[in-house]
CSV table of C-alpha atoms and ligand atoms in Angstrom, one decimal:
chain,number,residue,atom,x,y,z
A,1,MET,CA,0.0,0.1,0.4
A,2,ASN,CA,1.4,3.4,-0.4
A,3,HIS,CA,0.6,5.0,1.9
A,4,GLN,CA,1.4,8.4,1.1
A,5,GLY,CA,-1.5,9.3,-0.9
A,6,VAL,CA,-4.1,7.6,1.4
A,7,ASN,CA,-4.1,10.4,3.6
A,8,SER,CA,-3.6,13.5,1.7
A,9,GLY,CA,-7.5,14.2,3.4
A,10,PRO,CA,-8.3,14.7,7.1
A,11,GLY,CA,-8.5,11.4,7.7
A,12,ILE,CA,-9.4,9.9,11.0
A,13,ALA,CA,-6.9,11.7,13.3
A,14,HIS,CA,-7.0,9.7,16.3
A,15,TYR,CA,-5.0,12.1,19.7
A,16,ARG,CA,-4.0,11.5,23.2
A,17,PRO,CA,-3.2,14.8,24.9
A,18,ASP,CA,-0.1,14.5,25.3
A,19,ASP,CA,0.0,14.9,21.8
A,20,VAL,CA,-1.8,18.5,22.0
A,21,GLU,CA,0.2,18.8,24.8
A,22,ASN,CA,3.8,18.1,22.5
A,23,GLY,CA,3.2,20.4,20.2
A,24,MET,CA,2.2,17.4,17.8
A,25,SER,CA,-1.8,18.1,17.6
A,26,THR,CA,-1.8,19.0,14.1
A,27,VAL,CA,0.2,16.6,12.7
A,28,LEU,CA,0.5,16.0,8.5
A,29,GLY,CA,-1.1,14.3,6.2
A,30,TYR,CA,1.7,12.7,4.7
A,31,SER,CA,4.9,12.5,6.0
A,32,PRO,CA,7.6,14.4,3.4
A,33,ASN,CA,9.9,13.2,4.9
A,34,ALA,CA,9.6,9.3,2.9
A,35,ARG,CA,9.1,11.4,0.0
A,36,ILE,CA,13.2,12.4,-0.1
A,37,ASP,CA,15.1,10.5,-2.5
A,38,LYS,CA,16.9,8.7,0.2
A,39,THR,CA,19.5,6.9,-2.7
A,40,LEU,CA,21.2,10.3,-3.0
A,41,LEU,CA,22.5,10.6,1.2
A,42,GLU,CA,24.6,7.7,0.3
A,43,LYS,CA,27.1,10.1,-2.4
A,44,PHE,CA,27.9,12.2,0.8
A,45,LEU,CA,27.8,9.5,3.1
A,46,ARG,CA,30.9,8.1,0.7
A,47,LEU,CA,32.8,11.0,1.7
A,48,PRO,CA,36.0,10.2,3.1
A,49,LEU,CA,36.4,12.8,7.1
A,50,PRO,CA,39.4,14.0,8.3
A,51,GLU,CA,41.1,11.5,10.0
A,52,ASP,CA,41.6,13.7,13.3
A,53,ARG,CA,36.9,14.9,13.0
A,54,VAL,CA,34.8,12.8,15.3
A,55,GLN,CA,30.8,13.4,13.9
A,56,ALA,CA,29.2,12.8,17.5
A,57,THR,CA,25.7,12.7,18.1
A,58,TYR,CA,24.2,13.5,21.8
A,59,ILE,CA,21.0,11.7,22.9
A,60,TRP,CA,19.2,12.9,26.1
A,61,ILE,CA,15.9,12.5,27.4
A,62,ASP,CA,14.0,15.5,27.6
A,63,GLY,CA,11.4,16.3,29.8
A,64,THR,CA,8.1,14.1,29.8
A,65,GLY,CA,10.7,11.4,30.3
A,66,GLU,CA,9.1,9.5,27.1
A,67,ASN,CA,10.8,11.5,24.3
A,68,VAL,CA,14.1,12.2,23.8
A,69,ARG,CA,16.6,14.8,21.7
A,70,ALA,CA,19.4,14.6,19.7
A,71,LYS,CA,22.5,17.4,18.3
A,72,ASP,CA,25.4,16.7,17.0
A,73,ARG,CA,28.9,18.3,17.3
A,74,THR,CA,32.2,17.4,15.4
A,75,ILE,CA,34.7,15.7,17.9
A,76,ILE,CA,38.5,16.4,17.6
A,77,GLY,CA,40.3,14.1,17.8
A,78,VAL,CA,39.7,10.3,18.3
A,79,PRO,CA,38.5,10.0,21.4
A,80,THR,CA,39.3,6.0,23.7
A,81,SER,CA,37.7,6.6,26.2
A,82,ILE,CA,34.0,8.4,27.5
A,83,LYS,CA,36.1,11.3,29.2
A,84,ASP,CA,37.2,12.4,26.0
A,85,TYR,CA,33.7,13.1,25.1
A,86,PRO,CA,33.0,16.6,26.1
A,87,ILE,CA,30.4,18.0,29.0
A,88,TRP,CA,28.3,20.5,26.1
A,89,ASN,CA,24.4,22.4,27.3
A,90,PHE,CA,21.4,22.3,26.1
A,91,ASP,CA,18.1,25.0,25.9
A,92,GLY,CA,16.4,23.7,28.1
A,93,SER,CA,13.0,25.5,27.8
A,94,SER,CA,12.7,23.8,24.5
A,95,THR,CA,12.5,20.6,25.5
A,96,TYR,CA,10.1,20.9,28.6
A,97,GLN,CA,13.2,21.0,30.9
A,98,ALA,CA,13.9,24.8,32.5
A,99,GLU,CA,12.9,28.3,32.8
A,100,GLY,CA,13.9,30.3,30.1
A,101,SER,CA,15.6,32.4,32.3
A,102,ASN,CA,17.5,29.7,33.7
A,103,SER,CA,18.1,27.3,30.5
A,104,ASP,CA,21.2,25.7,30.2
A,105,VAL,CA,20.9,22.1,30.8
A,106,TYR,CA,24.6,20.2,31.3
A,107,LEU,CA,25.0,17.0,29.0
A,108,TYR,CA,27.2,14.8,30.2
A,109,PRO,CA,27.4,11.3,28.5
A,110,VAL,CA,27.6,8.4,30.3
A,111,ALA,CA,27.9,5.6,27.2
A,112,THR,CA,29.0,5.8,23.5
A,113,TYR,CA,27.7,3.3,20.8
A,114,LYS,CA,28.7,3.4,17.7
A,115,ASP,CA,26.5,5.5,15.0
A,116,PRO,CA,24.3,3.3,12.6
A,117,PHE,CA,23.8,5.9,10.1
A,118,ARG,CA,27.1,7.6,9.7
A,119,PRO,CA,28.5,4.3,8.9
A,120,GLY,CA,32.6,3.1,8.4
A,121,ALA,CA,34.0,5.8,11.1
A,122,ASN,CA,34.9,6.4,13.9
A,123,ASN,CA,31.5,8.1,14.9
A,124,VAL,CA,29.1,7.4,17.8
A,125,LEU,CA,26.2,8.6,19.4
A,126,VAL,CA,27.3,9.5,23.3
A,127,LEU,CA,25.0,8.4,25.2
A,128,CYS,CA,23.8,11.9,27.4
A,129,GLU,CA,22.5,12.3,31.6
A,130,THR,CA,20.5,15.4,32.0
A,131,TYR,CA,22.0,17.6,35.0
A,132,LYS,CA,20.9,21.4,36.1
A,133,HIS,CA,23.0,24.5,36.6
A,134,ASN,CA,23.3,23.4,40.4
A,135,LYS,CA,24.9,20.1,38.9
A,136,GLU,CA,22.1,18.1,40.2
A,137,PRO,CA,20.2,16.1,37.6
A,138,THR,CA,17.9,17.4,36.6
A,139,GLU,CA,14.2,15.5,36.9
A,140,SER,CA,13.9,13.7,34.0
A,141,ASN,CA,16.3,12.1,35.0
A,142,LYS,CA,16.4,8.7,36.3
A,143,ARG,CA,19.1,6.9,35.2
A,144,HIS,CA,21.4,9.0,38.4
A,145,ALA,CA,19.8,7.3,41.3
A,146,CYS,CA,19.9,4.4,39.0
A,147,ALA,CA,23.4,4.2,39.1
A,148,GLU,CA,23.9,4.8,42.3
A,149,ALA,CA,21.6,2.0,43.6
A,150,MET,CA,22.9,0.1,40.7
A,151,SER,CA,26.6,-0.1,42.1
A,152,ARG,CA,25.4,-0.8,45.9
A,153,ALA,CA,23.9,-3.3,44.0
A,154,ALA,CA,26.4,-4.8,42.0
A,155,ASP,CA,27.6,-8.4,44.1
A,156,GLN,CA,24.8,-9.7,42.7
A,157,LYS,CA,25.3,-8.8,39.3
A,158,PRO,CA,21.4,-8.1,38.9
A,159,TRP,CA,20.7,-9.0,35.1
A,160,PHE,CA,17.8,-6.9,33.0
A,161,GLY,CA,15.5,-8.4,30.1
A,162,ILE,CA,13.2,-5.6,29.0
A,163,GLU,CA,10.6,-6.6,26.0
A,164,GLN,CA,9.9,-3.5,23.7
A,165,GLU,CA,6.8,-2.9,22.7
A,166,TYR,CA,5.3,-0.1,20.3
A,167,THR,CA,2.9,0.8,17.2
A,168,LEU,CA,3.6,1.9,14.2
A,169,LEU,CA,1.1,5.0,12.7
A,170,ASP,CA,1.3,6.6,10.0
A,171,MET,CA,0.8,10.4,9.4
A,172,ASP,CA,-2.3,10.9,10.7
A,173,ASN,CA,-1.9,9.0,14.4
A,174,ARG,CA,-4.3,5.9,12.4
A,175,PRO,CA,-1.6,2.7,12.8
A,176,PHE,CA,0.6,1.6,9.8
A,177,GLY,CA,-1.5,0.4,7.6
A,178,TRP,CA,-5.0,0.6,9.6
A,179,PRO,CA,-7.5,1.3,6.7
A,180,THR,CA,-8.7,5.7,7.2
A,181,ASN,CA,-12.0,5.4,7.6
A,182,GLY,CA,-12.2,0.8,8.9
A,183,PHE,CA,-10.8,-1.7,11.1
A,184,PRO,CA,-8.8,-4.8,10.5
A,185,GLY,CA,-10.4,-7.7,11.3
A,186,PRO,CA,-9.8,-8.6,14.7
A,187,GLN,CA,-6.6,-9.9,16.5
A,188,GLY,CA,-5.6,-13.7,16.7
A,189,PRO,CA,-3.4,-14.0,12.6
A,190,TYR,CA,-1.4,-10.5,13.1
A,191,TYR,CA,1.5,-11.7,16.6
A,192,CYS,CA,4.7,-13.7,15.1
A,193,GLY,CA,2.4,-13.7,11.6
A,194,VAL,CA,4.2,-13.8,8.1
A,195,GLY,CA,2.3,-12.1,5.0
A,196,ALA,CA,0.9,-8.9,3.7
A,197,ASN,CA,-2.5,-9.1,5.4
A,198,ARG,CA,-0.7,-10.2,8.9
A,199,VAL,CA,2.1,-7.2,9.6
A,200,PHE,CA,2.9,-4.2,8.4
A,201,ALA,CA,6.6,-2.4,7.3
A,202,ARG,CA,8.6,-5.9,7.9
A,203,GLU,CA,11.1,-3.5,6.8
A,204,LEU,CA,11.3,-0.4,8.9
A,205,VAL,CA,11.8,-3.7,12.2
A,206,GLU,CA,15.0,-5.3,9.9
A,207,ALA,CA,16.2,-1.8,9.0
A,208,HIS,CA,16.8,-1.2,12.9
A,209,TYR,CA,17.2,-4.5,14.2
A,210,ARG,CA,20.6,-4.4,11.7
A,211,ALA,CA,21.3,-1.0,12.8
A,212,CYS,CA,21.1,-2.1,16.3
A,213,LEU,CA,23.2,-4.9,17.1
A,214,TYR,CA,26.3,-2.4,14.1
A,215,ALA,CA,25.4,0.3,17.0
A,216,GLY,CA,26.9,-2.4,20.0
A,217,ILE,CA,23.0,-3.3,21.7
A,218,ASP,CA,22.2,-6.3,22.7
A,219,VAL,CA,19.1,-6.4,20.8
A,220,SER,CA,18.3,-10.6,21.3
A,221,GLY,CA,16.0,-10.6,19.1
A,222,THR,CA,12.0,-9.6,17.5
A,223,ASN,CA,8.1,-10.0,16.7
A,224,ALA,CA,5.5,-9.2,15.1
A,225,GLU,CA,2.8,-8.9,17.9
A,226,VAL,CA,-1.1,-8.9,19.6
A,227,MET,CA,-3.0,-5.6,17.6
A,228,PRO,CA,-1.2,-4.9,13.5
A,229,ALA,CA,1.1,-2.4,12.7
A,230,GLN,CA,2.1,-3.4,16.6
A,231,TRP,CA,5.8,-5.2,17.1
A,232,GLU,CA,8.4,-6.0,19.6
A,233,PHE,CA,12.4,-6.5,20.1
A,234,GLN,CA,13.8,-7.7,23.3
A,235,VAL,CA,17.3,-6.2,24.6
A,236,GLY,CA,19.5,-7.9,27.4
A,237,PRO,CA,20.8,-9.9,29.1
A,238,GLY,CA,22.6,-7.1,30.0
A,239,GLU,CA,23.9,-6.8,33.8
A,240,GLY,CA,23.7,-3.3,35.7
A,241,MET,CA,23.2,-0.1,34.1
A,242,LYS,CA,24.0,-2.5,30.8
A,243,CYS,CA,20.1,-3.6,29.1
A,244,ALA,CA,18.6,0.4,30.7
A,245,ASP,CA,21.3,2.4,28.3
A,246,ASP,CA,21.2,0.2,25.2
A,247,LEU,CA,17.1,0.3,25.8
A,248,TRP,CA,17.3,4.0,25.4
A,249,VAL,CA,20.2,4.0,22.7
A,250,ALA,CA,17.9,1.8,20.4
A,251,ARG,CA,14.8,3.7,20.7
A,252,TYR,CA,16.8,7.0,19.6
A,253,ILE,CA,17.5,4.5,16.5
A,254,LEU,CA,13.8,2.5,15.7
A,255,HIS,CA,12.3,7.1,15.3
A,256,ARG,CA,15.3,8.0,14.0
A,257,ILE,CA,15.0,4.7,11.1
A,258,ALA,CA,11.2,5.3,11.1
A,259,GLU,CA,11.8,9.5,10.8
A,260,GLU,CA,13.1,7.6,7.6
A,261,TYR,CA,10.6,5.5,6.0
A,262,GLY,CA,8.1,8.2,6.4
A,263,ILE,CA,5.8,6.8,9.6
A,264,VAL,CA,5.2,7.4,13.2
A,265,VAL,CA,6.9,5.3,16.4
A,266,THR,CA,4.6,5.1,19.5
A,267,LEU,CA,5.5,4.0,22.5
A,268,ASP,CA,2.7,5.2,24.0
A,269,PRO,CA,0.7,1.7,26.8
A,270,LYS,CA,-3.2,2.2,24.8
A,271,PRO,CA,-2.8,4.0,21.7
A,272,MET,CA,-5.9,1.9,20.5
A,273,PRO,CA,-8.5,2.2,23.6
A,274,GLY,CA,-11.4,-0.7,22.2
A,275,ASN,CA,-10.6,-4.9,22.0
A,276,TRP,CA,-7.1,-4.1,20.6
A,277,ASN,CA,-3.8,-5.6,23.4
A,278,GLY,CA,-1.9,-2.5,24.2
A,279,ALA,CA,1.6,-2.1,25.0
A,280,GLY,CA,4.4,-2.6,27.8
A,281,ALA,CA,8.4,-2.8,28.5
A,282,HIS,CA,8.4,-6.5,30.1
A,283,CYS,CA,11.4,-6.7,32.6
A,284,ASN,CA,12.4,-10.0,33.1
A,285,PHE,CA,14.9,-9.9,35.8
A,286,SER,CA,18.1,-11.9,37.6
A,287,THR,CA,19.9,-11.6,40.3
A,288,LEU,CA,23.3,-14.3,41.1
A,289,THR,CA,21.6,-16.2,43.7
A,290,MET,CA,18.6,-16.4,41.0
A,291,ARG,CA,20.6,-17.8,39.0
A,292,GLN,CA,22.5,-20.3,40.8
A,293,ASP,CA,20.6,-24.0,41.4
A,294,ASN,CA,17.3,-23.6,43.7
A,295,GLY,CA,16.9,-19.9,42.6
A,296,ILE,CA,13.7,-19.8,42.1
A,297,ILE,CA,13.8,-19.7,46.3
A,298,GLU,CA,15.3,-16.2,45.9
A,299,ILE,CA,12.7,-16.2,43.0
A,300,GLU,CA,10.2,-16.7,45.4
A,301,LYS,CA,11.3,-14.3,48.0
A,302,ALA,CA,11.6,-12.0,45.5
A,303,ILE,CA,7.7,-11.8,44.1
A,304,ASP,CA,7.0,-12.0,47.9
A,305,LYS,CA,8.7,-8.0,48.4
A,306,LEU,CA,7.3,-7.0,45.0
A,307,SER,CA,4.3,-7.8,46.6
A,308,LYS,CA,4.7,-5.6,49.2
A,309,GLN,CA,5.8,-2.4,47.1
A,310,HIS,CA,3.3,-2.9,44.3
A,311,VAL,CA,2.5,1.1,44.2
A,312,ARG,CA,5.8,1.7,44.7
A,313,HIS,CA,6.4,0.0,41.8
A,314,ILE,CA,3.8,1.0,39.2
A,315,GLN,CA,4.6,4.8,40.0
A,316,ALA,CA,7.6,3.8,38.9
A,317,TYR,CA,6.6,2.1,36.4
A,318,ASP,CA,5.4,4.3,34.1
A,319,PRO,CA,6.2,8.5,33.1
A,320,LYS,CA,3.0,9.5,34.5
A,321,GLY,CA,3.3,7.6,38.1
A,322,GLY,CA,0.6,4.7,37.0
A,323,GLN,CA,-1.9,7.0,34.4
A,324,ASP,CA,0.0,6.2,31.6
A,325,ASN,CA,-0.6,2.8,33.6
A,326,MET,CA,-4.6,3.2,34.1
A,327,ARG,CA,-5.7,2.6,30.1
A,328,ARG,CA,-3.1,-0.7,29.5
A,329,LEU,CA,-3.3,-2.4,33.3
A,330,THR,CA,-7.2,-3.5,33.1
A,331,GLY,CA,-7.4,-7.3,33.5
A,332,HIS,CA,-7.3,-7.2,29.6
A,333,HIS,CA,-5.8,-8.6,27.4
A,334,GLU,CA,-2.5,-10.2,28.6
A,335,THR,CA,-2.4,-8.2,31.6
A,336,SER,CA,-3.3,-7.7,35.2
A,337,SER,CA,-5.2,-5.2,36.8
A,338,ILE,CA,-2.9,-2.0,38.0
A,339,HIS,CA,-4.8,-2.3,41.8
A,340,ASP,CA,-3.9,-6.3,42.5
A,341,PHE,CA,0.1,-7.1,43.0
A,342,SER,CA,-0.7,-11.5,41.4
A,343,ALA,CA,1.6,-13.5,40.7
A,344,GLY,CA,1.9,-17.1,39.1
A,345,VAL,CA,4.1,-20.2,36.5
A,346,ALA,CA,3.6,-19.3,33.7
A,347,ASN,CA,0.5,-16.4,33.9
A,348,ARG,CA,0.4,-13.8,31.1
A,349,GLY,CA,-3.0,-12.5,33.3
A,350,ALA,CA,-0.6,-11.8,35.9
A,351,SER,CA,1.8,-9.4,37.8
A,352,ILE,CA,4.3,-11.1,38.0
A,353,ARG,CA,4.8,-13.9,35.7
A,354,ILE,CA,7.8,-16.8,36.6
A,355,PRO,CA,8.6,-18.9,32.8
A,356,ARG,CA,7.4,-22.4,32.5
A,357,GLY,CA,11.3,-22.9,31.5
A,358,VAL,CA,12.2,-21.3,35.4
A,359,ALA,CA,9.8,-23.6,37.0
A,360,GLU,CA,10.6,-25.8,36.0
A,361,ASP,CA,14.9,-26.0,35.7
A,362,LYS,CA,14.1,-23.7,40.1
A,363,LYS,CA,16.8,-21.6,38.5
A,364,GLY,CA,16.6,-18.1,36.6
A,365,TYR,CA,14.2,-15.4,36.2
A,366,LEU,CA,11.6,-13.7,36.5
A,367,GLU,CA,9.2,-11.3,34.4
A,368,ASP,CA,7.5,-8.1,35.7
A,369,ARG,CA,4.7,-7.6,33.3
A,370,ARG,CA,3.6,-4.7,34.5
A,371,PRO,CA,6.2,-1.5,33.2
A,372,SER,CA,4.3,0.1,30.5
A,373,SER,CA,6.0,1.2,26.8
A,374,ASN,CA,7.1,4.6,27.5
A,375,CYS,CA,8.3,3.7,30.7
A,376,ASP,CA,11.8,5.2,31.1
A,377,PRO,CA,14.2,1.8,31.8
A,378,TYR,CA,15.9,3.7,34.2
A,379,ALA,CA,13.6,4.0,37.1
A,380,VAL,CA,11.9,0.6,36.8
A,381,CYS,CA,15.5,-1.8,37.4
A,382,ASN,CA,16.1,1.1,39.8
A,383,ALA,CA,12.2,0.4,41.2
A,384,LEU,CA,12.9,-3.7,40.9
A,385,VAL,CA,17.0,-3.4,42.4
A,386,ARG,CA,16.3,-1.8,45.7
A,387,THR,CA,12.6,-3.7,46.6
A,388,CYS,CA,14.2,-6.4,45.4
A,389,ILE,CA,17.8,-7.1,46.5
A,390,LEU,CA,19.1,-3.3,48.4
A,391,ASP,CA,15.2,-4.1,50.6
A,392,GLU,CA,14.5,0.1,50.8
B,1,ADP,P1,8.4,-13.8,26.3
B,1,ADP,O1,7.4,-14.5,26.0
B,1,ADP,O2,7.8,-13.2,27.6
B,1,ADP,O3,7.7,-13.5,25.7
B,1,ADP,P2,10.8,-12.8,25.4
B,1,ADP,O4,11.5,-14.2,24.7
B,1,ADP,O5,10.2,-12.3,24.9
B,1,ADP,O6,9.7,-14.2,26.2
B,1,ADP,O7,11.4,-12.0,26.1
B,1,ADP,C1,12.6,-13.4,27.7
B,1,ADP,C2,13.7,-11.4,27.9
B,1,ADP,O8,14.2,-12.6,28.8
B,1,ADP,C3,15.1,-11.5,26.8
B,1,ADP,O9,15.0,-10.2,26.6
B,1,ADP,C4,15.7,-12.1,27.5
B,1,ADP,O10,17.3,-11.9,27.8
B,1,ADP,C5,15.3,-12.3,29.5
B,1,ADP,N1,16.0,-12.6,30.3
B,1,ADP,C6,17.2,-14.0,29.5
B,1,ADP,N2,17.4,-15.2,30.5
B,1,ADP,C7,17.9,-13.3,32.0
B,1,ADP,C8,18.1,-13.5,33.3
B,1,ADP,N3,18.3,-14.5,33.1
B,1,ADP,N4,17.6,-12.6,33.5
B,1,ADP,C9,17.1,-11.4,33.1
B,1,ADP,N5,16.7,-11.7,31.9
B,1,ADP,C10,16.5,-12.8,30.8
B,2,MN,MN1,8.0,-10.8,24.3
B,3,MN,MN1,5.2,-8.8,23.8
B,4,MN,MN1,6.8,-10.6,28.3
């Protein structure tokens, strides 16, 4: 289907309150980006750079706690460690992160990845934390506290594996490939589906998978999801900060590739109300003890601790303190109710699932199914470590 052509009319717009807040309510009927000839850039990407020049894209999380921002700079000399990347700043009053009168926010580089958009050189993506003028972390910098918890829990070698579900939208905010004036057939054939009537934009998914592996992100797999135009990729397992760092950069790469296709990625946990699956970011978690023989005892202990901290976790599992998950965690569509804590072997309607294989092996990991697709993985990993390892 030629998606550039079908939306020249007004279509059925599907606006969410946060889109209006983010100034996104007036979307174009088609994507100008999709119309640009993408082969032209290749000529210029082949031009060699001076040997002592590196193009660096600094990436950070903006004041929504959900969206990423990025800007580029040239680094002189090829850095050999993260400390060689200069601290930078940006106008926080334009990212919901500061007042105009005191607008500089600092960018502290924390991790680098190979840049899949400028391959073949020393070019990098530089993931950053944001700090206020007084060197305190900004409100949306959840990484700072997470790193502090991780360093105290390092003995237990915590591993995380996150399943990022997301939905592709056309420029009218309708799921990509859906009819403008109607709906696709009911859910059933789409999950892990194959075929032009079951999955939409696999090309984009393929490009993203490859680009992430190139960058150095530990993507462990991908699959088509239950709702048409919904997909998933998994990151991990990664120890400490690695999984959450990887996930943020994987999200950046996803938005950036989708931009080229003229497709919009939403991490909204319930993009279509009604009888359509929402989107989550299941967080699979284990400690050293859980991975050792009879680790199931430690998994059960962790579940007991989690049962007493349900509210803390719900508050940490979406960027609006639980409001986004209210729309998703209904107790239907493979979710538990936001109001109740539950756990069970192979139970996809529980807050915590013990995978069947883990119950059989009596060791392994647990799956926390509550995090919303737009969660901040730093807040999720932080809460899990504080509840299950640090006993806070
Ligand atoms: P599901 O059956 O829930 O769809 P997936 O295969 O999509 O499961 O994802 C499983 C996730 O669990 C992967 O991200 C993987 O990295 C992660 N994982 C596997 N083993 C562990 C472990 N010991 N600790 C933490 N995460 C793990
Ligand atoms: Mn999965
Ligand atoms: Mn899934
Ligand atoms: Mn899962």
